[in-house]
GROMACS .gro file of C-alpha atoms in nm:
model
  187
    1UNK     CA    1  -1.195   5.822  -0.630
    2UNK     CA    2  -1.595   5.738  -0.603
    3UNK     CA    3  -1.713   5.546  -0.316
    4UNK     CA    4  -1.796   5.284  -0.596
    5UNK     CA    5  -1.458   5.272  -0.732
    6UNK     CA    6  -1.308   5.240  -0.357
    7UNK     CA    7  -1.574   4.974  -0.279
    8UNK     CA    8  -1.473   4.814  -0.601
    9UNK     CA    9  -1.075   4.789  -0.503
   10UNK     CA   10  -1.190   4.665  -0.198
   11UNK     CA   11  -1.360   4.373  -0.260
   12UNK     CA   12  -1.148   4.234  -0.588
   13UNK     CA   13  -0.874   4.278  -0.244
   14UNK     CA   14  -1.059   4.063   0.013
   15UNK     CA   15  -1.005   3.717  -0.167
   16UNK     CA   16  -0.628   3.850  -0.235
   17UNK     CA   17  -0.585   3.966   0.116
   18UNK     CA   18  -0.751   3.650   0.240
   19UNK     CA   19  -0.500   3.410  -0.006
   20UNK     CA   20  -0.176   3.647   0.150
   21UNK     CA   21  -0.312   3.560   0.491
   22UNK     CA   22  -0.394   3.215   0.460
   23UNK     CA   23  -0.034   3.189   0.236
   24UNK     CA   24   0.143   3.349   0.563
   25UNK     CA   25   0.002   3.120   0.853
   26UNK     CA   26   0.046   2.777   0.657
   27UNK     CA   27   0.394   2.898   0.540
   28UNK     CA   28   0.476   3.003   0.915
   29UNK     CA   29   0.310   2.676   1.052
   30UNK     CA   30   0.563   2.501   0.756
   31UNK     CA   31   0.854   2.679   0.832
   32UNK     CA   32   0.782   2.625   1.283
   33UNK     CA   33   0.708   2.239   1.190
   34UNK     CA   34   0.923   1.960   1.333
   35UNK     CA   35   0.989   1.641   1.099
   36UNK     CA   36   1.190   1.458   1.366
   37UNK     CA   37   1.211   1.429   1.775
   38UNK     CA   38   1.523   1.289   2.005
   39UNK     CA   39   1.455   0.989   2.119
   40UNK     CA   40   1.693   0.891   2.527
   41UNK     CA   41   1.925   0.733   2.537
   42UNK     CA   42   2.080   0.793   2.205
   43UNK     CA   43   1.964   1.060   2.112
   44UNK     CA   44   1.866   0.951   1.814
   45UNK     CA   45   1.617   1.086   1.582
   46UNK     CA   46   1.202   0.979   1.549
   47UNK     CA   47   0.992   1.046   1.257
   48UNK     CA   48   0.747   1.307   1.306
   49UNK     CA   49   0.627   1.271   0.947
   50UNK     CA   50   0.492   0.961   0.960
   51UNK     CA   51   0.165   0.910   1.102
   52UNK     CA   52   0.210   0.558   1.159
   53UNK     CA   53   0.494   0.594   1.380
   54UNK     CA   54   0.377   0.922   1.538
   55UNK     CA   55   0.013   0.968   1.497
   56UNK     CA   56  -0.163   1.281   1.573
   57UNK     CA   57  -0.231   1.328   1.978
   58UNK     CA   58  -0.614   1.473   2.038
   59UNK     CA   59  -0.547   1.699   2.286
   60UNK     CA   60  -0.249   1.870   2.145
   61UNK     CA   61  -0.319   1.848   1.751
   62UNK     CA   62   0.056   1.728   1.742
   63UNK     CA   63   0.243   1.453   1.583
   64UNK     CA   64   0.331   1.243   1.915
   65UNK     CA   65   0.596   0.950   1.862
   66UNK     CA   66   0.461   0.548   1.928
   67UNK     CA   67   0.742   0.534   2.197
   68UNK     CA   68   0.951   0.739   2.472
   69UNK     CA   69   1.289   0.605   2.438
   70UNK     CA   70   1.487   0.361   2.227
   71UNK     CA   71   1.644   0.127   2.467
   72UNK     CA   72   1.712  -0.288   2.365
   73UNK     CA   73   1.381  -0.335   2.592
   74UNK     CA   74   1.138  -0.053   2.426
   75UNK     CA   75   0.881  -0.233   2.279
   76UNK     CA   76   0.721  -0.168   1.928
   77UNK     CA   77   0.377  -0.116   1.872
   78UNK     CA   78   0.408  -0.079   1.492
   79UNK     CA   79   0.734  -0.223   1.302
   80UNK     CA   80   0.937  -0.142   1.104
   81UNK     CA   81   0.998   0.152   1.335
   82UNK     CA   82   1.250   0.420   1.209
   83UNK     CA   83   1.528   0.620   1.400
   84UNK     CA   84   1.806   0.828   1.202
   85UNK     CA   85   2.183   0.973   1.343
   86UNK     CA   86   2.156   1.313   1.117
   87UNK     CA   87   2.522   1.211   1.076
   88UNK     CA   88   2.456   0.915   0.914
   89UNK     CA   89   2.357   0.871   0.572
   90UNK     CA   90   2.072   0.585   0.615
   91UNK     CA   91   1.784   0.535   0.924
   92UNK     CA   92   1.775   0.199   1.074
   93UNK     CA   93   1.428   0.059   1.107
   94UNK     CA   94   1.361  -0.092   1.444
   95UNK     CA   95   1.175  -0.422   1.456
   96UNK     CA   96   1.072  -0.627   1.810
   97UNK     CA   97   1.229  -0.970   1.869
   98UNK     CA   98   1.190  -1.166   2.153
   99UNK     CA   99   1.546  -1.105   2.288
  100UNK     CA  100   1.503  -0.731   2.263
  101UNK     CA  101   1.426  -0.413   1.992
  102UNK     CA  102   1.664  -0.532   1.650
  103UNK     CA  103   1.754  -0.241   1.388
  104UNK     CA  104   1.802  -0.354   1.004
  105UNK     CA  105   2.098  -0.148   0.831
  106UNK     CA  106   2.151  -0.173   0.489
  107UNK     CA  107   2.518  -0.253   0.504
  108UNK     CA  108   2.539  -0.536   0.786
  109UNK     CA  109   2.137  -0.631   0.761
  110UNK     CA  110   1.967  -0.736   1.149
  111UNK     CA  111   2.113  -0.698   1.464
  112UNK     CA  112   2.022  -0.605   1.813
  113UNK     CA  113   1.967  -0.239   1.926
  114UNK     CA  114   2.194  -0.059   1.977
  115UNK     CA  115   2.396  -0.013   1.698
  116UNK     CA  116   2.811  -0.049   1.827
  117UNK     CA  117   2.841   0.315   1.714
  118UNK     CA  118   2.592   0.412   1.985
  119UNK     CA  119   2.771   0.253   2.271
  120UNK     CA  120   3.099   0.350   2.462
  121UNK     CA  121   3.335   0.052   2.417
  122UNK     CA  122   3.514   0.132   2.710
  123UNK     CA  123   3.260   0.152   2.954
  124UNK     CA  124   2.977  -0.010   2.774
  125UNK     CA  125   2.743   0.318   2.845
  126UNK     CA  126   2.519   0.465   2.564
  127UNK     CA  127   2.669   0.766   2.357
  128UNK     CA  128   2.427   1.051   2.358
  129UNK     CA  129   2.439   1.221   2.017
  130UNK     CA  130   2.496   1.595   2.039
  131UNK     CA  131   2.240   1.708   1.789
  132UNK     CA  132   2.264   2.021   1.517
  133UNK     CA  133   2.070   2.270   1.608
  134UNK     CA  134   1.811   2.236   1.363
  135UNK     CA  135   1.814   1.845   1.370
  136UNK     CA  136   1.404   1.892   1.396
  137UNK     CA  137   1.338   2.038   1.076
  138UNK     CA  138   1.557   1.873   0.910
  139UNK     CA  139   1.429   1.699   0.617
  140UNK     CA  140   1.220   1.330   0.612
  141UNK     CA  141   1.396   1.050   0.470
  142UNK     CA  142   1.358   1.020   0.126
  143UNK     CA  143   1.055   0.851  -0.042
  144UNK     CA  144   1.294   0.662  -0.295
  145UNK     CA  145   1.530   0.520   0.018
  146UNK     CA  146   1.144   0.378   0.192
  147UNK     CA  147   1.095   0.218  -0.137
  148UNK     CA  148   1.384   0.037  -0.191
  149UNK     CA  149   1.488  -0.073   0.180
  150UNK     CA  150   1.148  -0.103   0.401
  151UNK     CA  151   1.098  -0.420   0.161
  152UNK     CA  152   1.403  -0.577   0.189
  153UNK     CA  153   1.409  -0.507   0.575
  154UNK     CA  154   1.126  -0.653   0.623
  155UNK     CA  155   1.216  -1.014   0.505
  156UNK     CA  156   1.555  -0.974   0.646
  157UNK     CA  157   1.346  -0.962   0.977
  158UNK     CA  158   1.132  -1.249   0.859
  159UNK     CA  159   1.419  -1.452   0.764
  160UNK     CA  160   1.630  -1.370   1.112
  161UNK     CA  161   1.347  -1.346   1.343
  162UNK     CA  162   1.414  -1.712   1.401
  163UNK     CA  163   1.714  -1.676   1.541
  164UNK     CA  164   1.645  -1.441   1.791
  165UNK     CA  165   1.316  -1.668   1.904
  166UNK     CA  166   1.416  -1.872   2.193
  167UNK     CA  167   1.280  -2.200   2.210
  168UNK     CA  168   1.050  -2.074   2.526
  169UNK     CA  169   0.919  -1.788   2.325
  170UNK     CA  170   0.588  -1.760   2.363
  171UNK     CA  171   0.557  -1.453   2.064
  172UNK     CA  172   0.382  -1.545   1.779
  173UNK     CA  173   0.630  -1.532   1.472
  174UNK     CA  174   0.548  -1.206   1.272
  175UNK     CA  175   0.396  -1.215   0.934
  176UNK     CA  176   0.475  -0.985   0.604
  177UNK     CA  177   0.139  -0.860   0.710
  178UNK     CA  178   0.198  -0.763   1.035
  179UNK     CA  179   0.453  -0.516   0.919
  180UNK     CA  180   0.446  -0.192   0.774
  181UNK     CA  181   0.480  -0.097   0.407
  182UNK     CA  182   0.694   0.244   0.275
  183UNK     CA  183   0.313   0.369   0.200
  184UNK     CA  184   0.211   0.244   0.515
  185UNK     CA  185   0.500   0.477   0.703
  186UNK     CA  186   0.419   0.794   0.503
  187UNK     CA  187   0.001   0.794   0.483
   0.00000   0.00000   0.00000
């Protein structure tokens, strides 16, 4: 083969090489990426996903949730918040109220965190959730399920934020615009 020929080959492979490469590190980075983080005391499940809920820290270039832990005192920066049991079909979305964090489930509508299912009835103590092995790549709640429930939470919270206001409350009642939209939780 000529030098010309080999030089040729060589650089109709660069851009191919290059694509493989490039291909290999993003799928890699894909494959190593986590969609969700425990949350104490339940163990249950944060949204990496979202940037709204866990934006991007600086120093680390990760995906770093709003909050620590998901007690009936953790306070909200953004609401609707979201938390998922993989063993459960639907998230709750977390919302502040002045008596403590409140969750919205499709089935029974608002209530205050935690969920009875989360909680030992006997002695009262939170139930840590013994997560699958791969609970953090599991996949982000579906696009469809934000659209048709972050909505409706959020005037189920509007409606029964007042009673959860005590009369001493000095929290200003939250507005529809205060909240977060499904488009708000996913860009």
């Amino acid at each position: 083969m000529s030098k010309e020929k080999v030089m040729k080959v060589v650089s109709l492979s660069r851009p191919l090489f290059i694509g493989i490469s490039i291909l290999l590190v993003t799928g890699i980075k894909t494959a190593k990426a986590q969609n969700w983080a425990a949350l104490p005391p339940y163990n249950t499940l944060w949204p990496l996903w979202s940037p709204a809920l866990s934006p991007t820290n600086a120093s680390t270039g990760l995906p770093t949730p709003l909050v620590t832990s998901l007690t009936p005192a953790t306070v909200l920066p953004a609401q609707p918040g979201l938390t998922w049991d993989p063993f459960r079909r639907e998230p709750w979305l977390l919302y502040n109220t002045p008596l403590g964090m409140a969750y919205y489930d499709p089935l029974t509508g608002i209530d205050l965190w935690p969920p009875g299912i989360l909680i030992n009835q006997i002695t009262g103590l939170p139930i840590t959730l013994t997560l699958p092995a791969n609970y953090s790549a599991l996949p982000p709640t579906l696009v469809s399920w934000l659209a048709a429930n972050v909505p409706a939470a959020n005037w189920s919270y509007l409606v029964a934020y007042p009673t959860y206001a005590s009369r001493t409350s000095t929290l200003p009642r939250p507005t529809l615009s205060s909240l977060l939209t499904p488009t708000a939780l996913l860009l």
